Structure formats: structure tokens, C-alpha cells
Amino acid sequence: MESGDGALSATSLDESITSFFTSAPPLKESDNLRERVMEFVELNSTIAAGDGGHRKVVCVTSGGTTVPLEQRCVRYIDNFSSGHRGATSAEYFVKAGYAVVFLHRRGTIMPYTRSLPEDPLLECLELDGDSSIRVRQSCSDAVKKSISDHHAAVAGNLLLKLPFTTIFEYLQMLQIIAKAMKPLGPLAMFYLAAAVSDFYVPWQTMAEHKIQSASGPLDMRLVQVPKMLAILRKEWAPLAFCISFKLETDSKILLEKADMALRKYKMHMVIANELLTRKEEVTVVTVDGKIPVYRDKSQPDSDVEQPLTELIRNKHSTYIKNTNR
Ligand code: PMT
């Protein structure tokens, strides 16, 4: 059953969430994943932060989820996201002292790699005689910076990288991470920049083997993926500071849809962005108003994630103070 705006009513949303999780193919090594996340969260929750409190933990989601069309998957539907927003934001959060759980699509942009060429192994390395390899001079500074920043983040327990591919993996992993972060209360933050599929083929109705083209045109029924934002706020991590994103290609409907998402899913912020201008500007939508955030165009290497994450950190700090009162 659907309500007027195409969204499911509360009861059918609960049912569709249950049905999504019970019918999804079980996540591989879920116990191991749960342990790793819990260990990361526990360790960071004991570390004092500069502001007199404890270290904050943010789950940054990044990249697009896939929807398999066959159980032994040859074909799938994909959601657009390069991973730039998530990876860049993760770097800024680490720099600000947050511990980051980076839930990302395999193969998309990773933190500390964006200043490297597209194929760093082949473009940055060269043979040095028969048995040695060295970094090309032209890449040397970028490689040194990437390595030292990355190693410092991992060695300092500030970065935990967890890859997903399908919508089934993504939502099961998000649930595990959120439940592990629940004890952090308001120190936990969710920054949901991943592009999440809106439709999927339930596992039981999915063809097992490669769909044959000889059978003619393909008719396939896709079911709505339940929005997990409401259950994240209500059950998985009710005190966490939650930020979702709203992506549209039509600027006329963007802010209205972001505002709807803010109220409907009780997000603390919705970041509205348009596909074509997403690297230049975003609008932070809150109950107190809408704040446009721009990349500093006078600086060639600037990005919109720096002012955006700064604004978010300030709002999160205020939220923590107000929640702890
Ligand atoms: O990676 P880049 O190339 O840098 O691009 C960044 C980005 C444009 C992908 C990013 O800034 C962005 O907007 N990500 C969210 C894209 C998206 O899924 O928008 P949406 O309007 O379909 O969904 C809105 C929110 O609902 C999202 O935060 C998503 O996590 C959530 N969602 C979506 C579908 C679903 N079934 N369940 C959800 O919870």
C-alpha cells in the first residue's frame, strides 16, 4: 500500500523492512564485521577529544549500490556516485579528530587518493633496474602525502574502511554499524552520501542463472526499497546526529524534496545537491532554515566538502551540548 506521495504507510514500511531483511541473501562474514565495528567504536569511545569530551564517530557512506538482476549475477542496475563526496568528506572528518567508519562501494574513490592519477600503480611507479621499483619524481609529493595521511589515519584508529557492492550488503552493513554505534548516543553521526537504489528485485523472485536474450524482451518487476532513514532514527541509533542527502537533476523540486525528507524522516540535516553543480554548491536544509554552501572558487584546489563538513561539525557540537544538558 502506498500513501499519496508514493511513500509507504508506517505499517507497510515496517513490513517491507522486515521483508527486505528476511529475504536478503545473508551477509558474508557478518559476525566478523560486527566484531570489527564494535571494537573500533569501543576503542574510540574511550579516547579523550580536545574539547574535553570523548572522540566522536561518524559513519560516512559513499558510492552507489547495485541491484542484481540474477542470483549468479551477470547483470545489475547501478546508481550513480563516483565516491568523491564521501571520500573527501571522510578526510576532513578525520582531520577534525572524528573516527570514521567509511562504508563505501568497492572500486569508487577512496580517502587520500584523489590527488593521485587515475591509475596510480602504473602512472606513479617506474622500474629502477631489474628488481626495484621507485616512485616517479612527478608523483612523489602526491604519493608521500597520500601515504602519510592514510597511514596516520589507520594507525591512529581513525579510519575503518568497509566495502559493499549490492543494496543487500549496504543495508545489512548499515544496520550492523548503526547498532554498534548506538551506545555512543549523540557522539555518533551518520553522513549518508551513498546513492542508494530505490528499487530492487527480491532475492526469491530473482532468476538464478543468466537471463537468456533468446526469450525476447525482458519484463521485470522491481519492488520499492524501503527507506531505512526512519528506522535508523527510531531504533538503530536514536540519539545519533543524522544527515541524509537529496540528489535531484531538476533544481525546481530539489529544496522542496529535501525539506520533505527532513520532516518525514526526522533528519537533523538534509544536504540538497543537484547532479551538475554538486561539486560547486550544496544547500544544507535544517528546521531552522536553508544554508547555501559554496566551493571557494578563488582557490583552484578548493572543494565544497571543506566548508560543508566545518558547518556540520559545528552543528554536531551544538547538538551534543544540547542533548547532554
Ligand atoms: O559520489 P559523488 O559523485 O561525489 O556524488 C555525490 C552524490 C551526488 C551521490 C551525493 O552527494 C548524494 O546526493 N547522495 C545521495 C543520493 C541519493 O540516494 O539520493 P536520494 O534522493 O535517492 O536518497 C535520499 C536519501 O535517502 C539518501 O541519503 C539515502 O541514503 C537515503 N535512502 C535512499 C533510498 C533508500 N531506499 N533508502 C534510503 O535510506
Short mmCIF file of C-alpha atoms and ligand atoms in Angstrom, two decimals:
data_model
loop_
_atom_site.label_atom_id
_atom_site.label_comp_id
_atom_site.label_asym_id
_atom_site.label_seq_id
_atom_site.Cartn_x
_atom_site.Cartn_y
_atom_site.Cartn_z
CA MET A 1 0.00 0.00 0.00
CA GLU A 2 1.28 3.46 -0.85
CA SER A 3 0.45 6.88 0.56
CA GLY A 4 -0.21 9.87 -1.73
CA ASP A 5 3.44 10.87 -2.27
CA GLY A 6 4.45 7.41 -3.38
CA ALA A 7 5.86 6.52 0.04
CA LEU A 8 4.73 3.55 2.08
CA SER A 9 2.45 3.96 5.13
CA ALA A 10 4.06 3.26 8.58
CA THR A 11 2.70 -0.30 8.88
CA SER A 12 3.59 -1.32 5.37
CA LEU A 13 7.00 0.33 5.79
CA ASP A 14 7.69 -1.91 8.82
CA GLU A 15 6.51 -4.91 6.82
CA SER A 16 8.62 -4.02 3.82
CA ILE A 17 11.71 -3.50 6.03
CA THR A 18 11.18 -6.92 7.65
CA SER A 19 10.60 -8.50 4.29
CA PHE A 20 13.72 -6.83 2.84
CA PHE A 21 15.98 -8.16 5.59
CA THR A 22 14.47 -11.64 5.88
CA SER A 23 14.61 -12.25 2.14
CA ALA A 24 18.06 -10.71 1.51
CA PRO A 25 20.94 -13.12 0.86
CA PRO A 26 22.78 -13.37 4.21
CA LEU A 27 25.75 -11.03 4.52
CA LYS A 28 29.05 -12.92 4.29
CA GLU A 29 31.16 -12.86 7.48
CA SER A 30 28.61 -10.69 9.29
CA ASP A 31 29.90 -11.78 12.74
CA ASN A 32 33.41 -10.76 11.83
CA LEU A 33 32.17 -7.39 10.53
CA ARG A 34 30.12 -6.78 13.70
CA GLU A 35 33.17 -7.53 15.85
CA ARG A 36 35.42 -5.20 13.86
CA VAL A 37 32.94 -2.33 14.04
CA MET A 38 32.26 -2.85 17.75
CA GLU A 39 35.98 -2.96 18.50
CA PHE A 40 36.56 0.24 16.50
CA VAL A 41 33.68 2.03 18.23
CA GLU A 42 34.62 0.84 21.73
CA LEU A 43 38.24 1.80 21.30
CA ASN A 44 37.39 5.29 20.09
CA SER A 45 34.74 5.83 22.75
CA THR A 46 37.46 5.64 25.44
CA ILE A 47 39.71 8.22 23.80
CA ALA A 48 39.53 11.80 25.07
CA ALA A 49 39.00 14.52 22.48
CA GLY A 50 40.47 18.04 22.53
CA ASP A 51 37.12 19.59 23.56
CA GLY A 52 37.11 17.74 26.92
CA GLY A 53 34.63 15.09 25.76
CA HIS A 54 35.22 11.78 24.01
CA ARG A 55 36.08 11.15 20.41
CA LYS A 56 33.14 11.42 18.00
CA VAL A 57 32.47 8.69 15.45
CA VAL A 58 30.92 9.30 12.04
CA CYS A 59 29.68 6.69 9.60
CA VAL A 60 30.25 8.10 6.10
CA THR A 61 28.50 6.19 3.32
CA SER A 62 29.84 6.61 -0.19
CA GLY A 63 29.32 5.35 -3.74
CA GLY A 64 26.26 3.77 -5.34
CA THR A 65 24.55 0.49 -4.51
CA THR A 66 23.85 -2.10 -7.23
CA VAL A 67 20.69 -4.11 -7.76
CA PRO A 68 21.49 -7.59 -9.08
CA LEU A 69 19.13 -8.96 -11.74
CA GLU A 70 20.32 -12.56 -11.41
CA GLN A 71 21.38 -14.52 -8.31
CA ARG A 72 24.54 -15.63 -10.11
CA CYS A 73 24.90 -12.04 -11.10
CA VAL A 74 25.98 -11.15 -14.62
CA ARG A 75 23.81 -8.04 -14.94
CA TYR A 76 22.85 -5.37 -12.47
CA ILE A 77 21.32 -1.89 -12.20
CA ASP A 78 23.67 0.72 -10.80
CA ASN A 79 23.25 4.05 -9.00
CA PHE A 80 25.49 6.91 -9.98
CA SER A 81 28.11 8.08 -7.46
CA SER A 82 31.86 8.43 -8.01
CA GLY A 83 32.51 8.38 -4.27
CA HIS A 84 34.16 11.82 -4.36
CA ARG A 85 31.77 13.39 -1.83
CA GLY A 86 32.16 10.56 0.67
CA ALA A 87 35.93 10.13 0.35
CA THR A 88 36.67 13.85 0.55
CA SER A 89 34.35 14.37 3.50
CA ALA A 90 35.89 11.39 5.31
CA GLU A 91 39.32 13.03 5.03
CA TYR A 92 38.01 16.28 6.55
CA PHE A 93 36.26 14.44 9.39
CA VAL A 94 39.46 12.54 10.24
CA LYS A 95 41.44 15.79 10.14
CA ALA A 96 38.96 17.26 12.62
CA GLY A 97 39.50 14.36 15.02
CA TYR A 98 36.50 12.17 14.20
CA ALA A 99 36.85 8.42 13.89
CA VAL A 100 35.33 7.47 10.52
CA VAL A 101 33.58 4.24 9.56
CA PHE A 102 33.81 4.50 5.77
CA LEU A 103 31.08 2.33 4.23
CA HIS A 104 31.88 2.51 0.54
CA ARG A 105 31.15 0.92 -2.79
CA ARG A 106 34.04 -1.27 -3.94
CA GLY A 107 36.08 0.45 -6.65
CA THR A 108 34.92 4.03 -6.01
CA ILE A 109 37.14 6.91 -4.86
CA MET A 110 38.84 6.24 -1.52
CA PRO A 111 40.07 8.75 1.07
CA TYR A 112 43.58 10.10 0.38
CA THR A 113 43.64 9.04 -3.27
CA ARG A 114 42.03 11.97 -5.05
CA SER A 115 45.28 13.84 -5.77
CA LEU A 116 46.76 10.71 -7.40
CA PRO A 117 46.37 9.91 -11.11
CA GLU A 118 43.57 7.53 -12.15
CA ASP A 119 45.86 4.51 -12.40
CA PRO A 120 48.42 5.29 -9.66
CA LEU A 121 50.21 1.94 -9.77
CA LEU A 122 51.12 2.24 -13.42
CA GLU A 123 51.38 6.02 -13.62
CA CYS A 124 53.31 6.75 -10.43
CA LEU A 125 55.74 3.83 -10.34
CA GLU A 126 58.64 3.02 -12.63
CA LEU A 127 61.25 0.29 -12.82
CA ASP A 128 64.59 1.03 -11.23
CA GLY A 129 66.90 -1.54 -12.80
CA ASP A 130 65.71 -5.14 -13.00
CA SER A 131 64.48 -5.79 -9.48
CA SER A 132 63.49 -2.48 -7.88
CA ILE A 133 60.60 -0.10 -8.28
CA ARG A 134 60.61 3.63 -7.49
CA VAL A 135 58.10 6.47 -7.44
CA ARG A 136 58.31 8.83 -10.41
CA GLN A 137 59.54 12.28 -9.45
CA SER A 138 56.41 13.92 -10.91
CA CYS A 139 54.18 11.94 -8.48
CA SER A 140 56.50 11.99 -5.49
CA ASP A 141 54.85 14.75 -3.42
CA ALA A 142 51.31 13.50 -4.01
CA VAL A 143 52.25 9.89 -3.19
CA LYS A 144 54.12 10.89 0.00
CA LYS A 145 51.17 12.94 1.22
CA SER A 146 48.62 10.22 0.43
CA ILE A 147 50.66 7.54 2.16
CA SER A 148 51.46 9.56 5.27
CA ASP A 149 47.88 10.87 5.73
CA HIS A 150 46.38 7.43 5.12
CA HIS A 151 48.80 5.60 7.41
CA ALA A 152 48.31 8.19 10.17
CA ALA A 153 44.51 7.80 9.95
CA VAL A 154 44.63 3.99 10.06
CA ALA A 155 47.39 3.76 12.70
CA GLY A 156 45.51 6.28 14.86
CA ASN A 157 42.36 4.10 14.62
CA LEU A 158 40.57 6.96 12.89
CA LEU A 159 39.58 5.13 9.71
CA LEU A 160 37.78 1.82 9.22
CA LYS A 161 37.09 1.02 5.57
CA LEU A 162 34.21 -1.37 4.82
CA PRO A 163 33.27 -2.18 1.20
CA PHE A 164 29.84 -3.08 -0.23
CA THR A 165 28.54 -3.73 -3.72
CA THR A 166 24.83 -4.58 -3.64
CA ILE A 167 21.86 -2.89 -1.97
CA PHE A 168 21.52 -6.07 0.15
CA GLU A 169 25.05 -5.73 1.50
CA TYR A 170 24.77 -1.97 2.01
CA LEU A 171 21.61 -2.02 4.12
CA GLN A 172 22.65 -5.03 6.21
CA MET A 173 26.02 -3.41 6.88
CA LEU A 174 24.44 -0.05 7.72
CA GLN A 175 22.21 -1.78 10.27
CA ILE A 176 25.18 -3.54 11.92
CA ILE A 177 27.20 -0.31 12.05
CA ALA A 178 24.30 1.75 13.39
CA LYS A 179 23.54 -0.72 16.18
CA ALA A 180 27.22 -0.82 17.12
CA MET A 181 27.30 2.98 17.27
CA LYS A 182 24.09 3.27 19.31
CA PRO A 183 25.90 3.28 22.72
CA LEU A 184 27.75 6.45 21.64
CA GLY A 185 24.49 8.41 21.86
CA PRO A 186 24.85 11.94 20.44
CA LEU A 187 28.60 11.46 19.78
CA ALA A 188 27.61 9.27 16.81
CA MET A 189 26.91 10.81 13.44
CA PHE A 190 25.61 9.40 10.15
CA TYR A 191 26.58 11.16 6.92
CA LEU A 192 24.65 9.25 4.28
CA ALA A 193 26.20 10.34 0.99
CA ALA A 194 25.87 6.96 -0.75
CA ALA A 195 23.48 6.83 -3.69
CA VAL A 196 21.03 4.17 -2.59
CA SER A 197 18.83 2.20 -5.00
CA ASP A 198 15.13 2.97 -4.80
CA PHE A 199 14.01 -0.27 -6.50
CA TYR A 200 15.22 -3.84 -6.29
CA VAL A 201 14.43 -7.40 -7.34
CA PRO A 202 13.61 -9.54 -4.27
CA TRP A 203 16.01 -12.48 -3.98
CA GLN A 204 13.27 -15.15 -4.13
CA THR A 205 11.80 -13.82 -7.38
CA MET A 206 15.21 -13.27 -9.00
CA ALA A 207 16.35 -15.59 -11.80
CA GLU A 208 19.13 -17.89 -10.60
CA HIS A 209 21.04 -18.08 -13.88
CA LYS A 210 21.92 -15.54 -16.54
CA ILE A 211 18.72 -14.26 -18.16
CA GLN A 212 18.56 -15.50 -21.75
CA SER A 213 18.11 -12.97 -24.52
CA ALA A 214 16.66 -15.64 -26.83
CA SER A 215 13.43 -15.45 -24.78
CA GLY A 216 12.69 -11.97 -26.25
CA PRO A 217 12.09 -8.64 -24.47
CA LEU A 218 12.56 -8.64 -20.73
CA ASP A 219 9.68 -7.89 -18.36
CA MET A 220 10.80 -7.47 -14.78
CA ARG A 221 9.00 -6.19 -11.68
CA LEU A 222 11.09 -4.10 -9.32
CA VAL A 223 9.92 -3.59 -5.74
CA GLN A 224 10.46 -0.36 -3.79
CA VAL A 225 13.48 -0.46 -1.45
CA PRO A 226 12.17 0.61 1.97
CA LYS A 227 13.76 3.87 3.17
CA MET A 228 15.82 2.96 6.22
CA LEU A 229 16.18 6.53 7.45
CA ALA A 230 13.16 6.34 9.75
CA ILE A 231 14.23 3.09 11.43
CA LEU A 232 17.78 4.39 11.77
CA ARG A 233 16.43 7.38 13.72
CA LYS A 234 13.83 5.46 15.68
CA GLU A 235 15.53 2.17 16.55
CA TRP A 236 19.05 1.61 15.31
CA ALA A 237 20.71 4.74 16.77
CA PRO A 238 18.04 7.13 18.11
CA LEU A 239 20.41 9.72 19.62
CA ALA A 240 22.83 9.90 16.71
CA PHE A 241 23.10 13.07 14.62
CA CYS A 242 21.73 12.09 11.21
CA ILE A 243 22.43 13.73 7.88
CA SER A 244 20.94 12.44 4.67
CA PHE A 245 21.46 13.71 1.14
CA LYS A 246 18.95 14.61 -1.52
CA LEU A 247 20.05 14.35 -5.12
CA GLU A 248 17.91 15.67 -7.96
CA THR A 249 18.55 16.64 -11.55
CA ASP A 250 15.69 19.18 -11.57
CA SER A 251 16.57 22.20 -9.42
CA LYS A 252 12.91 23.24 -9.21
CA ILE A 253 11.97 20.32 -6.97
CA LEU A 254 15.25 19.89 -5.06
CA LEU A 255 14.71 22.04 -1.97
CA GLU A 256 11.09 21.05 -1.57
CA LYS A 257 12.04 17.34 -1.65
CA ALA A 258 14.90 17.92 0.80
CA ASP A 259 12.53 19.71 3.17
CA MET A 260 10.06 16.83 2.93
CA ALA A 261 12.80 14.29 3.73
CA LEU A 262 13.94 16.37 6.72
CA ARG A 263 10.49 16.33 8.30
CA LYS A 264 9.36 12.89 7.25
CA TYR A 265 12.46 11.01 8.41
CA LYS A 266 13.30 13.42 11.27
CA MET A 267 16.80 14.01 9.94
CA HIS A 268 18.89 16.67 11.67
CA MET A 269 20.03 17.92 8.28
CA VAL A 270 19.43 17.13 4.64
CA ILE A 271 22.11 18.17 2.18
CA ALA A 272 20.45 19.09 -1.10
CA ASN A 273 22.52 18.83 -4.26
CA GLU A 274 21.94 18.92 -7.95
CA LEU A 275 23.79 16.47 -10.14
CA LEU A 276 25.51 19.02 -12.41
CA THR A 277 26.55 21.53 -9.74
CA ARG A 278 27.21 19.12 -6.85
CA LYS A 279 30.92 19.91 -6.71
CA GLU A 280 30.31 23.69 -6.61
CA GLU A 281 27.43 24.14 -4.19
CA VAL A 282 25.06 22.36 -1.85
CA THR A 283 22.24 23.60 0.39
CA VAL A 284 22.09 22.49 3.99
CA VAL A 285 18.42 22.14 4.92
CA THR A 286 17.54 22.23 8.64
CA VAL A 287 14.39 23.04 10.60
CA ASP A 288 15.89 26.48 11.28
CA GLY A 289 16.42 27.33 7.63
CA LYS A 290 18.40 26.68 4.48
CA ILE A 291 22.11 27.46 4.29
CA PRO A 292 23.84 27.55 0.89
CA VAL A 293 27.45 26.33 0.95
CA TYR A 294 29.84 27.09 -1.92
CA ARG A 295 33.28 25.99 -3.02
CA ASP A 296 35.77 28.84 -2.76
CA LYS A 297 36.27 29.50 -6.48
CA SER A 298 39.24 31.81 -5.86
CA GLN A 299 41.25 28.72 -4.75
CA PRO A 300 41.94 26.25 -7.58
CA ASP A 301 42.20 23.16 -5.33
CA SER A 302 39.26 24.01 -3.09
CA ASP A 303 36.20 21.82 -2.64
CA VAL A 304 32.73 22.26 -1.25
CA GLU A 305 33.27 19.47 1.31
CA GLN A 306 35.62 21.61 3.41
CA PRO A 307 33.08 24.36 4.31
CA LEU A 308 30.31 21.76 4.39
CA THR A 309 32.00 19.48 6.93
CA GLU A 310 33.03 22.50 9.01
CA LEU A 311 29.43 23.65 9.24
CA ILE A 312 28.31 20.11 10.10
CA ARG A 313 30.91 19.78 12.85
CA ASN A 314 29.68 22.98 14.47
CA LYS A 315 26.06 21.85 14.30
CA HIS A 316 27.00 18.44 15.69
CA SER A 317 28.86 20.03 18.64
CA THR A 318 25.83 22.18 19.46
CA TYR A 319 23.62 19.10 19.22
CA ILE A 320 25.87 17.19 21.64
CA LYS A 321 25.80 20.07 24.15
CA ASN A 322 22.01 20.39 23.94
CA THR A 323 21.45 16.63 24.19
CA ASN A 324 23.70 16.22 27.23
CA ARG A 325 22.03 19.03 29.18
O1 PMT B 1 29.85 10.47 -5.23
P1 PMT B 1 29.78 11.79 -5.98
O2 PMT B 1 29.99 11.59 -7.44
O3 PMT B 1 30.71 12.82 -5.38
O4 PMT B 1 28.27 12.34 -5.83
C1 PMT B 1 27.76 12.60 -4.57
C2 PMT B 1 26.24 12.33 -4.52
C3 PMT B 1 25.54 13.23 -5.52
C4 PMT B 1 25.94 10.86 -4.85
C5 PMT B 1 25.80 12.65 -3.05
O5 PMT B 1 26.08 13.99 -2.75
C6 PMT B 1 24.30 12.39 -2.84
O6 PMT B 1 23.44 13.20 -3.10
N1 PMT B 1 23.97 11.16 -2.31
C7 PMT B 1 22.57 10.71 -2.06
C8 PMT B 1 21.98 10.22 -3.35
C9 PMT B 1 20.62 9.59 -3.12
O7 PMT B 1 20.49 8.41 -2.93
O8 PMT B 1 19.63 10.46 -3.08
P2 PMT B 1 18.09 10.02 -2.92
O9 PMT B 1 17.33 11.24 -3.10
O10 PMT B 1 17.77 8.86 -3.83
O11 PMT B 1 18.01 9.48 -1.42
C10 PMT B 1 17.95 10.37 -0.32
C11 PMT B 1 18.48 9.73 0.97
O12 PMT B 1 17.70 8.60 1.30
C12 PMT B 1 19.93 9.28 0.87
O13 PMT B 1 20.68 9.87 1.93
C13 PMT B 1 19.89 7.78 1.01
O14 PMT B 1 20.89 7.33 1.92
C14 PMT B 1 18.51 7.50 1.61
N2 PMT B 1 17.87 6.33 1.02
C15 PMT B 1 17.64 6.27 -0.31
C16 PMT B 1 16.96 5.18 -0.84
C17 PMT B 1 16.55 4.17 0.05
N3 PMT B 1 15.92 3.12 -0.42
N4 PMT B 1 16.80 4.24 1.36
C18 PMT B 1 17.43 5.31 1.86
O15 PMT B 1 17.63 5.37 3.08
#
